[in-house]
mmCIF file of C-alpha atoms in Angstrom:
data_model
loop_
_atom_site.group_PDB
_atom_site.id
_atom_site.type_symbol
_atom_site.label_atom_id
_atom_site.label_comp_id
_atom_site.label_asym_id
_atom_site.label_seq_id
_atom_site.Cartn_x
_atom_site.Cartn_y
_atom_site.Cartn_z
ATOM 1 C CA UNK B 27 -26.866 28.428 26.963
ATOM 2 C CA UNK B 28 -24.597 30.617 24.789
ATOM 3 C CA UNK B 29 -21.936 32.556 26.632
ATOM 4 C CA UNK B 30 -18.403 33.792 26.063
ATOM 5 C CA UNK B 31 -16.121 31.606 23.940
ATOM 6 C CA UNK B 32 -12.396 31.866 23.306
ATOM 7 C CA UNK B 33 -11.094 30.113 20.188
ATOM 8 C CA UNK B 34 -7.340 29.507 20.223
ATOM 9 C CA UNK B 35 -6.146 29.454 16.621
ATOM 10 C CA UNK B 36 -9.265 31.362 15.724
ATOM 11 C CA UNK B 37 -8.264 32.320 12.182
ATOM 12 C CA UNK B 38 -7.268 28.798 11.130
ATOM 13 C CA UNK B 39 -9.631 26.636 9.122
ATOM 14 C CA UNK B 40 -11.248 24.944 12.150
ATOM 15 C CA UNK B 41 -11.233 28.143 14.180
ATOM 16 C CA UNK B 42 -13.053 30.092 11.479
ATOM 17 C CA UNK B 43 -15.738 27.438 11.119
ATOM 18 C CA UNK B 44 -16.196 27.183 14.881
ATOM 19 C CA UNK B 45 -16.481 30.956 15.150
ATOM 20 C CA UNK B 46 -19.172 31.107 12.471
ATOM 21 C CA UNK B 47 -21.132 28.331 14.167
ATOM 22 C CA UNK B 48 -20.940 29.824 17.660
ATOM 23 C CA UNK B 49 -21.692 33.379 16.509
ATOM 24 C CA UNK B 50 -24.773 32.041 14.716
ATOM 25 C CA UNK B 51 -25.762 30.278 17.948
ATOM 26 C CA UNK B 52 -25.567 33.523 19.919
ATOM 27 C CA UNK B 53 -22.153 33.175 21.547
ATOM 28 C CA UNK B 54 -19.786 36.097 22.084
ATOM 29 C CA UNK B 55 -16.595 34.950 20.366
ATOM 30 C CA UNK B 56 -12.984 36.017 20.832
ATOM 31 C CA UNK B 57 -10.366 34.779 18.367
ATOM 32 C CA UNK B 58 -6.880 34.297 19.807
ATOM 33 C CA UNK B 59 -3.776 33.955 17.635
ATOM 34 C CA UNK B 60 -0.235 35.262 17.321
ATOM 35 C CA UNK B 61 -1.244 37.903 14.803
ATOM 36 C CA UNK B 62 -4.665 39.331 15.675
ATOM 37 C CA UNK B 63 -4.986 40.651 12.127
ATOM 38 C CA UNK B 64 -6.277 38.651 9.209
ATOM 39 C CA UNK B 65 -9.751 38.057 10.608
ATOM 40 C CA UNK B 66 -12.183 37.206 7.782
ATOM 41 C CA UNK B 67 -14.507 40.089 7.012
ATOM 42 C CA UNK B 68 -17.658 38.123 7.743
ATOM 43 C CA UNK B 69 -16.445 37.214 11.231
ATOM 44 C CA UNK B 70 -15.473 40.788 12.013
ATOM 45 C CA UNK B 71 -18.851 41.998 10.753
ATOM 46 C CA UNK B 72 -20.604 39.399 12.920
ATOM 47 C CA UNK B 73 -18.890 40.763 16.019
ATOM 48 C CA UNK B 74 -15.919 38.444 16.528
ATOM 49 C CA UNK B 75 -13.339 39.972 18.819
ATOM 50 C CA UNK B 76 -9.586 39.371 18.671
ATOM 51 C CA UNK B 77 -6.847 38.722 21.182
ATOM 52 C CA UNK B 78 -3.114 38.349 20.682
ATOM 53 C CA UNK B 79 -1.815 35.055 22.028
ATOM 54 C CA UNK B 80 1.506 33.329 21.486
ATOM 55 C CA UNK B 81 1.106 30.152 23.468
ATOM 56 C CA UNK B 82 4.833 29.426 23.214
ATOM 57 C CA UNK B 83 5.460 32.401 25.501
ATOM 58 C CA UNK B 84 5.683 31.235 29.113
ATOM 59 C CA UNK B 85 2.484 32.190 30.900
ATOM 60 C CA UNK B 86 1.015 33.679 27.721
ATOM 61 C CA UNK B 87 -2.327 31.902 27.913
ATOM 62 C CA UNK B 88 -2.757 32.649 31.607
ATOM 63 C CA UNK B 89 -2.108 36.357 31.016
ATOM 64 C CA UNK B 90 -4.507 36.416 28.074
ATOM 65 C CA UNK B 91 -7.198 34.723 30.129
ATOM 66 C CA UNK B 92 -6.710 37.201 32.957
ATOM 67 C CA UNK B 93 -7.102 40.084 30.542
ATOM 68 C CA UNK B 94 -10.200 38.455 29.058
ATOM 69 C CA UNK B 95 -11.922 37.939 32.387
ATOM 70 C CA UNK B 96 -12.671 34.243 31.957
ATOM 71 C CA UNK B 97 -14.708 32.324 29.363
ATOM 72 C CA UNK B 98 -17.597 29.915 29.411
ATOM 73 C CA UNK B 99 -15.856 27.831 26.740
ATOM 74 C CA UNK B 100 -12.327 27.553 25.384
ATOM 75 C CA UNK B 101 -11.960 25.850 22.017
ATOM 76 C CA UNK B 102 -8.332 24.982 21.328
ATOM 77 C CA UNK B 103 -7.729 24.149 17.671
ATOM 78 C CA UNK B 104 -3.929 24.106 17.798
ATOM 79 C CA UNK B 105 -3.023 22.240 21.001
ATOM 80 C CA UNK B 106 -0.328 19.702 20.241
ATOM 81 C CA UNK B 107 1.115 18.015 23.322
ATOM 82 C CA UNK B 108 1.226 17.710 27.086
ATOM 83 C CA UNK B 109 2.742 21.167 27.501
ATOM 84 C CA UNK B 110 -0.271 22.713 25.799
ATOM 85 C CA UNK B 111 -2.609 20.581 27.885
ATOM 86 C CA UNK B 112 -1.009 21.881 31.079
ATOM 87 C CA UNK B 113 -1.384 25.446 29.841
ATOM 88 C CA UNK B 114 -5.104 24.784 29.639
ATOM 89 C CA UNK B 115 -5.158 23.255 33.116
ATOM 90 C CA UNK B 116 -3.499 26.391 34.503
ATOM 91 C CA UNK B 117 -6.508 28.492 33.457
ATOM 92 C CA UNK B 118 -9.329 26.029 34.111
ATOM 93 C CA UNK B 119 -10.649 27.944 37.117
ATOM 94 C CA UNK B 120 -11.648 30.683 34.651
ATOM 95 C CA UNK B 121 -13.209 28.323 32.089
ATOM 96 C CA UNK B 122 -16.574 26.594 31.916
ATOM 97 C CA UNK B 123 -15.622 23.847 29.455
ATOM 98 C CA UNK B 124 -12.876 22.894 27.028
ATOM 99 C CA UNK B 125 -13.137 21.514 23.507
ATOM 100 C CA UNK B 126 -9.739 20.515 22.120
ATOM 101 C CA UNK B 127 -8.895 19.266 18.640
ATOM 102 C CA UNK B 128 -6.970 16.020 18.683
ATOM 103 C CA UNK B 129 -6.427 13.563 15.833
ATOM 104 C CA UNK B 130 -7.452 10.115 14.716
ATOM 105 C CA UNK B 131 -3.733 9.428 14.367
ATOM 106 C CA UNK B 132 -3.647 8.548 18.085
ATOM 107 C CA UNK B 133 -5.207 5.152 17.308
ATOM 108 C CA UNK B 134 -2.959 2.125 17.048
ATOM 109 C CA UNK B 135 -3.733 -1.378 15.868
ATOM 110 C CA UNK B 136 -3.192 -4.678 17.697
ATOM 111 C CA UNK B 137 0.487 -4.589 16.739
ATOM 112 C CA UNK B 138 0.962 -1.028 17.978
ATOM 113 C CA UNK B 139 1.192 0.459 14.480
ATOM 114 C CA UNK B 140 -0.004 4.014 13.846
ATOM 115 C CA UNK B 141 -0.756 6.099 10.790
ATOM 116 C CA UNK B 142 2.115 8.554 11.079
ATOM 117 C CA UNK B 143 4.739 5.791 11.420
ATOM 118 C CA UNK B 144 3.367 3.598 8.632
ATOM 119 C CA UNK B 145 6.424 4.119 6.421
ATOM 120 C CA UNK B 146 8.695 2.654 9.121
ATOM 121 C CA UNK B 147 6.461 0.035 10.765
ATOM 122 C CA UNK B 148 3.889 -0.914 8.142
ATOM 123 C CA UNK B 149 0.393 0.404 7.664
ATOM 124 C CA UNK B 150 -1.949 -0.278 10.595
ATOM 125 C CA UNK B 151 -4.924 -2.610 10.308
ATOM 126 C CA UNK B 152 -7.955 -1.154 12.058
ATOM 127 C CA UNK B 153 -11.505 -2.395 12.474
ATOM 128 C CA UNK B 154 -14.062 -0.684 10.238
ATOM 129 C CA UNK B 155 -15.324 1.522 11.713
ATOM 130 C CA UNK B 156 -12.937 2.615 14.472
ATOM 131 C CA UNK B 157 -14.681 3.340 17.775
ATOM 132 C CA UNK B 158 -13.269 5.553 20.509
ATOM 133 C CA UNK B 159 -12.377 2.536 22.658
ATOM 134 C CA UNK B 160 -9.811 1.440 20.065
ATOM 135 C CA UNK B 161 -6.357 1.407 21.748
ATOM 136 C CA UNK B 162 -4.220 4.495 21.345
ATOM 137 C CA UNK B 163 -0.471 4.888 21.163
ATOM 138 C CA UNK B 164 1.370 5.466 24.434
ATOM 139 C CA UNK B 165 1.690 9.187 25.223
ATOM 140 C CA UNK B 166 5.129 10.722 24.862
ATOM 141 C CA UNK B 167 7.248 13.309 23.033
ATOM 142 C CA UNK B 168 8.460 11.105 20.155
ATOM 143 C CA UNK B 169 5.994 11.574 17.275
ATOM 144 C CA UNK B 170 2.919 13.520 16.228
ATOM 145 C CA UNK B 171 0.720 10.630 17.362
ATOM 146 C CA UNK B 172 2.377 10.209 20.750
ATOM 147 C CA UNK B 173 2.234 13.958 21.403
ATOM 148 C CA UNK B 174 -1.455 14.121 20.577
ATOM 149 C CA UNK B 175 -1.991 11.109 22.856
ATOM 150 C CA UNK B 176 -0.097 12.973 25.574
ATOM 151 C CA UNK B 177 -2.371 15.986 25.088
ATOM 152 C CA UNK B 178 -5.421 13.769 25.471
ATOM 153 C CA UNK B 179 -4.152 11.832 28.467
ATOM 154 C CA UNK B 180 -3.305 14.920 30.540
ATOM 155 C CA UNK B 181 -6.687 16.534 29.941
ATOM 156 C CA UNK B 182 -8.774 13.382 30.341
ATOM 157 C CA UNK B 183 -6.997 12.503 33.592
ATOM 158 C CA UNK B 184 -6.544 15.897 35.209
ATOM 159 C CA UNK B 185 -9.110 18.411 33.962
ATOM 160 C CA UNK B 186 -11.603 19.539 36.607
ATOM 161 C CA UNK B 187 -13.744 21.132 33.919
ATOM 162 C CA UNK B 188 -15.460 19.228 31.092
ATOM 163 C CA UNK B 189 -12.905 18.532 28.366
ATOM 164 C CA UNK B 190 -13.955 17.045 25.021
ATOM 165 C CA UNK B 191 -11.150 15.799 22.770
ATOM 166 C CA UNK B 192 -12.200 15.657 19.117
ATOM 167 C CA UNK B 193 -10.275 13.086 17.089
ATOM 168 C CA UNK B 194 -10.466 14.617 13.641
ATOM 169 C CA UNK B 195 -9.916 12.820 10.357
ATOM 170 C CA UNK B 196 -8.615 14.369 7.121
ATOM 171 C CA UNK B 197 -9.721 17.947 7.740
ATOM 172 C CA UNK B 198 -10.956 20.068 4.841
ATOM 173 C CA UNK B 199 -12.506 23.495 4.577
ATOM 174 C CA UNK B 200 -11.932 27.129 3.611
ATOM 175 C CA UNK B 201 -8.781 28.685 5.003
ATOM 176 C CA UNK B 202 -6.646 25.541 5.013
ATOM 177 C CA UNK B 203 -2.899 26.080 4.812
ATOM 178 C CA UNK B 204 -2.342 22.553 3.498
ATOM 179 C CA UNK B 205 -5.448 21.520 1.569
ATOM 180 C CA UNK B 206 -5.458 17.912 0.405
ATOM 181 C CA UNK B 207 -8.097 18.895 -2.166
ATOM 182 C CA UNK B 208 -5.426 20.903 -3.989
ATOM 183 C CA UNK B 209 -4.193 17.571 -5.390
ATOM 184 C CA UNK B 210 -7.283 17.489 -7.601
ATOM 185 C CA UNK B 211 -7.937 21.220 -7.939
ATOM 186 C CA UNK B 212 -4.494 22.047 -9.364
ATOM 187 C CA UNK B 213 -4.810 19.256 -11.914
ATOM 188 C CA UNK B 214 -8.155 20.661 -12.996
ATOM 189 C CA UNK B 215 -6.718 24.188 -13.279
ATOM 190 C CA UNK B 216 -3.784 22.797 -15.271
ATOM 191 C CA UNK B 217 -6.149 21.168 -17.739
ATOM 192 C CA UNK B 218 -5.553 17.594 -16.640
ATOM 193 C CA UNK B 219 -8.626 15.488 -17.308
ATOM 194 C CA UNK B 220 -7.273 11.919 -16.957
ATOM 195 C CA UNK B 221 -6.135 11.115 -13.443
ATOM 196 C CA UNK B 222 -4.667 7.775 -12.311
ATOM 197 C CA UNK B 223 -5.601 6.562 -8.821
ATOM 198 C CA UNK B 224 -3.727 3.934 -6.819
ATOM 199 C CA UNK B 225 -5.617 1.153 -5.031
ATOM 200 C CA UNK B 226 -8.237 1.454 -7.806
ATOM 201 C CA UNK B 227 -9.376 4.726 -6.237
ATOM 202 C CA UNK B 228 -11.068 2.768 -3.450
ATOM 203 C CA UNK B 229 -9.006 4.031 -0.492
ATOM 204 C CA UNK B 230 -11.029 5.622 2.288
ATOM 205 C CA UNK B 231 -9.358 8.010 4.740
ATOM 206 C CA UNK B 232 -12.175 9.521 6.805
ATOM 207 C CA UNK B 233 -12.653 13.140 5.790
ATOM 208 C CA UNK B 234 -13.741 15.831 8.255
ATOM 209 C CA UNK B 235 -15.296 19.068 7.006
ATOM 210 C CA UNK B 236 -14.626 22.034 9.250
ATOM 211 C CA UNK B 237 -18.354 22.817 9.277
ATOM 212 C CA UNK B 238 -18.982 19.340 10.704
ATOM 213 C CA UNK B 239 -16.264 19.752 13.318
ATOM 214 C CA UNK B 240 -17.872 23.086 14.227
ATOM 215 C CA UNK B 241 -21.271 21.417 14.544
ATOM 216 C CA UNK B 242 -19.750 18.822 16.888
ATOM 217 C CA UNK B 243 -18.125 21.588 18.941
ATOM 218 C CA UNK B 244 -21.515 23.246 19.323
ATOM 219 C CA UNK B 245 -23.062 19.934 20.359
ATOM 220 C CA UNK B 246 -20.599 19.211 23.144
ATOM 221 C CA UNK B 247 -20.902 22.762 24.449
ATOM 222 C CA UNK B 248 -24.642 22.230 24.846
ATOM 223 C CA UNK B 249 -23.943 19.199 27.048
ATOM 224 C CA UNK B 250 -20.316 19.493 28.206
ATOM 225 C CA UNK B 251 -18.529 16.195 28.802
ATOM 226 C CA UNK B 252 -15.057 14.851 29.395
ATOM 227 C CA UNK B 253 -14.467 12.282 26.678
ATOM 228 C CA UNK B 254 -12.745 11.567 23.384
ATOM 229 C CA UNK B 255 -15.001 11.762 20.338
ATOM 230 C CA UNK B 256 -14.399 10.910 16.703
ATOM 231 C CA UNK B 257 -14.934 13.801 14.299
ATOM 232 C CA UNK B 258 -15.625 13.025 10.649
ATOM 233 C CA UNK B 259 -17.989 13.457 7.739
ATOM 234 C CA UNK B 260 -21.040 11.263 7.203
ATOM 235 C CA UNK B 261 -20.366 8.417 4.747
ATOM 236 C CA UNK B 262 -16.711 9.259 4.049
ATOM 237 C CA UNK B 263 -16.000 9.017 0.304
ATOM 238 C CA UNK B 264 -13.357 6.961 -1.450
ATOM 239 C CA UNK B 265 -10.525 8.686 -3.305
ATOM 240 C CA UNK B 266 -12.535 8.273 -6.513
ATOM 241 C CA UNK B 267 -15.600 9.691 -4.753
ATOM 242 C CA UNK B 268 -13.548 12.684 -3.629
ATOM 243 C CA UNK B 269 -12.419 13.247 -7.218
ATOM 244 C CA UNK B 270 -15.966 13.030 -8.531
ATOM 245 C CA UNK B 271 -17.209 15.513 -5.904
ATOM 246 C CA UNK B 272 -14.423 17.978 -6.671
ATOM 247 C CA UNK B 273 -15.017 17.642 -10.418
ATOM 248 C CA UNK B 274 -18.691 18.511 -9.909
ATOM 249 C CA UNK B 275 -17.770 21.441 -7.671
ATOM 250 C CA UNK B 276 -15.390 22.737 -10.349
ATOM 251 C CA UNK B 277 -17.812 22.083 -13.203
ATOM 252 C CA UNK B 278 -15.583 19.712 -15.178
ATOM 253 C CA UNK B 279 -15.586 16.084 -16.269
ATOM 254 C CA UNK B 280 -12.716 13.889 -15.131
ATOM 255 C CA UNK B 281 -11.696 10.424 -16.213
ATOM 256 C CA UNK B 282 -10.539 8.736 -13.012
ATOM 257 C CA UNK B 283 -8.361 5.789 -14.031
ATOM 258 C CA UNK B 284 -8.110 3.001 -11.427
ATOM 259 C CA UNK B 285 -4.675 1.451 -10.932
ATOM 260 C CA UNK B 286 -4.573 -1.893 -9.139
ATOM 261 C CA UNK B 287 -2.418 -1.945 -6.047
ATOM 262 C CA UNK B 288 -0.211 0.714 -4.477
ATOM 263 C CA UNK B 289 1.300 3.744 -6.208
ATOM 264 C CA UNK B 290 4.104 3.146 -8.671
ATOM 265 C CA UNK B 291 6.512 5.684 -7.247
ATOM 266 C CA UNK B 292 4.307 8.779 -7.182
ATOM 267 C CA UNK B 293 2.026 7.563 -9.962
ATOM 268 C CA UNK B 294 -1.504 7.340 -8.611
ATOM 269 C CA UNK B 295 -0.523 8.506 -5.129
ATOM 270 C CA UNK B 296 -2.900 10.986 -3.499
ATOM 271 C CA UNK B 297 -3.053 12.484 0.004
ATOM 272 C CA UNK B 298 -5.812 9.949 0.831
ATOM 273 C CA UNK B 299 -4.298 6.844 -0.799
ATOM 274 C CA UNK B 300 -3.908 4.154 1.856
ATOM 275 C CA UNK B 301 -3.861 0.353 1.577
ATOM 276 C CA UNK B 302 -6.514 -0.227 4.244
ATOM 277 C CA UNK B 303 -9.438 1.975 5.269
ATOM 278 C CA UNK B 304 -9.488 4.415 8.159
ATOM 279 C CA UNK B 305 -13.152 5.017 8.905
ATOM 280 C CA UNK B 306 -14.492 6.374 12.200
ATOM 281 C CA UNK B 307 -17.516 5.244 14.159
ATOM 282 C CA UNK B 308 -19.557 8.416 14.759
ATOM 283 C CA UNK B 309 -22.222 6.848 16.971
ATOM 284 C CA UNK B 310 -20.875 8.297 20.233
ATOM 285 C CA UNK B 311 -21.152 11.839 18.857
ATOM 286 C CA UNK B 312 -24.574 11.112 17.389
ATOM 287 C CA UNK B 313 -25.789 9.855 20.777
ATOM 288 C CA UNK B 314 -25.016 13.321 22.166
ATOM 289 C CA UNK B 315 -27.259 14.903 19.535
ATOM 290 C CA UNK B 316 -24.652 15.715 16.912
ATOM 291 C CA UNK B 317 -26.026 16.185 13.386
ATOM 292 C CA UNK B 318 -23.584 16.756 10.510
ATOM 293 C CA UNK B 319 -23.845 20.122 8.821
ATOM 294 C CA UNK B 320 -22.929 18.772 5.377
ATOM 295 C CA UNK B 321 -21.811 15.787 3.371
ATOM 296 C CA UNK B 322 -18.338 15.781 1.873
ATOM 297 C CA UNK B 323 -19.753 16.707 -1.549
ATOM 298 C CA UNK B 324 -21.740 19.602 -0.072
ATOM 299 C CA UNK B 325 -18.813 20.989 1.893
ATOM 300 C CA UNK B 326 -15.929 20.531 -0.519
ATOM 301 C CA UNK B 327 -16.783 23.363 -2.925
ATOM 302 C CA UNK B 328 -15.764 25.951 -0.334
ATOM 303 C CA UNK B 329 -12.438 24.213 0.235
ATOM 304 C CA UNK B 330 -11.777 24.145 -3.513
ATOM 305 C CA UNK B 331 -12.571 27.845 -3.981
ATOM 306 C CA UNK B 332 -10.415 28.767 -1.008
ATOM 307 C CA UNK B 333 -7.441 26.732 -2.230
ATOM 308 C CA UNK B 334 -7.656 28.217 -5.713
ATOM 309 C CA UNK B 335 -7.869 31.769 -4.357
ATOM 310 C CA UNK B 336 -4.926 31.213 -2.028
ATOM 311 C CA UNK B 337 -2.797 29.765 -4.824
ATOM 312 C CA UNK B 338 -3.623 32.693 -7.094
ATOM 313 C CA UNK B 339 -2.527 34.995 -4.270
ATOM 314 C CA UNK B 340 0.870 33.302 -4.218
ATOM 315 C CA UNK B 341 0.431 30.861 -1.328
ATOM 316 C CA UNK B 342 2.648 27.770 -1.664
ATOM 317 C CA UNK B 343 1.079 24.656 -0.189
ATOM 318 C CA UNK B 344 3.128 21.877 1.441
ATOM 319 C CA UNK B 345 3.823 18.771 -0.612
ATOM 320 C CA UNK B 346 2.190 15.828 1.155
ATOM 321 C CA UNK B 347 3.688 12.933 -0.754
ATOM 322 C CA UNK B 348 6.903 13.899 -2.508
ATOM 323 C CA UNK B 349 6.480 14.702 -6.207
ATOM 324 C CA UNK B 350 2.876 15.775 -5.754
ATOM 325 C CA UNK B 351 2.350 16.866 -9.352
ATOM 326 C CA UNK B 352 4.529 14.504 -11.350
ATOM 327 C CA UNK B 353 2.751 15.054 -14.639
ATOM 328 C CA UNK B 354 5.626 13.523 -16.605
ATOM 329 C CA UNK B 355 5.052 10.169 -14.904
ATOM 330 C CA UNK B 356 1.330 10.383 -15.607
ATOM 331 C CA UNK B 357 1.891 11.279 -19.258
ATOM 332 C CA UNK B 358 4.328 8.408 -19.685
ATOM 333 C CA UNK B 359 1.850 6.010 -18.141
ATOM 334 C CA UNK B 360 -0.991 7.066 -20.412
ATOM 335 C CA UNK B 361 1.279 7.057 -23.475
ATOM 336 C CA UNK B 362 2.129 3.441 -22.704
ATOM 337 C CA UNK B 363 -1.560 2.509 -22.632
ATOM 338 C CA UNK B 364 -2.188 3.610 -26.218
#
C-alpha cells in the first residue's frame, strides 16, 4: 500500500525518476538533498515535498527523520559506504523499508578482479549473465567497489527492516550530471557523422534506465525484502546498438565504423567500451514481479535531450576516458583510410 516515502538525493537522476514513479502510484513523497531548491516543476506540481539534508553532518539524517515524523519507505540514491549504511540503521525504527542504490561494480571474478580496478589488475572475466550470487569484493574503505560492498554488507547483516540493495549498471536518464550518452550526442551536435568504435562496437556494459530502476524500486516496496538485486535494462545493447538508438532519437544517420580490438589511445574508446561483457541476470527481480518500464531505445531520448539542454546551459560534464572528444585522432584515422 502507498504511504510516505523519503528519497535521499531526490533531485538526482535516480531520485527524480523514483519520485515520479511513486507519486504516480499514490505515495506521498519528500525529496531530501543539501539544497532543497532545484526541484523539477513537474514534481513540485505533483505534490513532492522537500527537506534539507546534508548527510555528512553528524546526526543530520536522524534529525531530519525526527522532523519528518517517520516514513514508510526510505529510498537512498546516494549512499556510498558503511558510514552511510549506519546512518540508515540509526533511523530504522522510524522506517518501514529501505531501498538503497548500490552498484554492479561490487562483483569480482574468480581472480578477485573488479571493474573499477581493471586498469591496475586487468579486466575481470564474468559469467554472462551475472547473477546476484556472483562473489563480491571484500568490503572496506579502499575503492569505490569496496565501499559499495561495505554499504551492502552492513545493511544486509544488520538491518531489522527490509533492505533491498539495487546493483545498478550504467545508469542513464534525464538529470544526469555525468551522462555517458553525451559521448554520442556531442558528436552529433558537432556534425560528426562517422564514428569509430573499439572492439568492433560489440562491447556490452549493462545499461540501466532510471525509469527502470524506479520501476524496480516500486516493485520491492510492494513486497519488501532484504536482498541484493541486479538493476538493468532489458536486452542491454552493444556500443553500436547504443549509437544507433541515439542516432534515431536525434533524427540523424551515423556511420558507425567498427575497429577490431581495443582502442588505439583514445581512438574508438567510449564510456561503454570494455573487452568482455558485463551483463546482469534480471531473473531475481522478475520473480518479484518487476516489469521494465522501457527498453534502452525507448528511454534514451530523454537522456539525450537532458544532456543537450544542460550543455547549452553551460554545464560541463566529467570526462570519463581522458581525451573524450579527440576529433583530431578520428580525422587522422579516417584520412588514412582514403
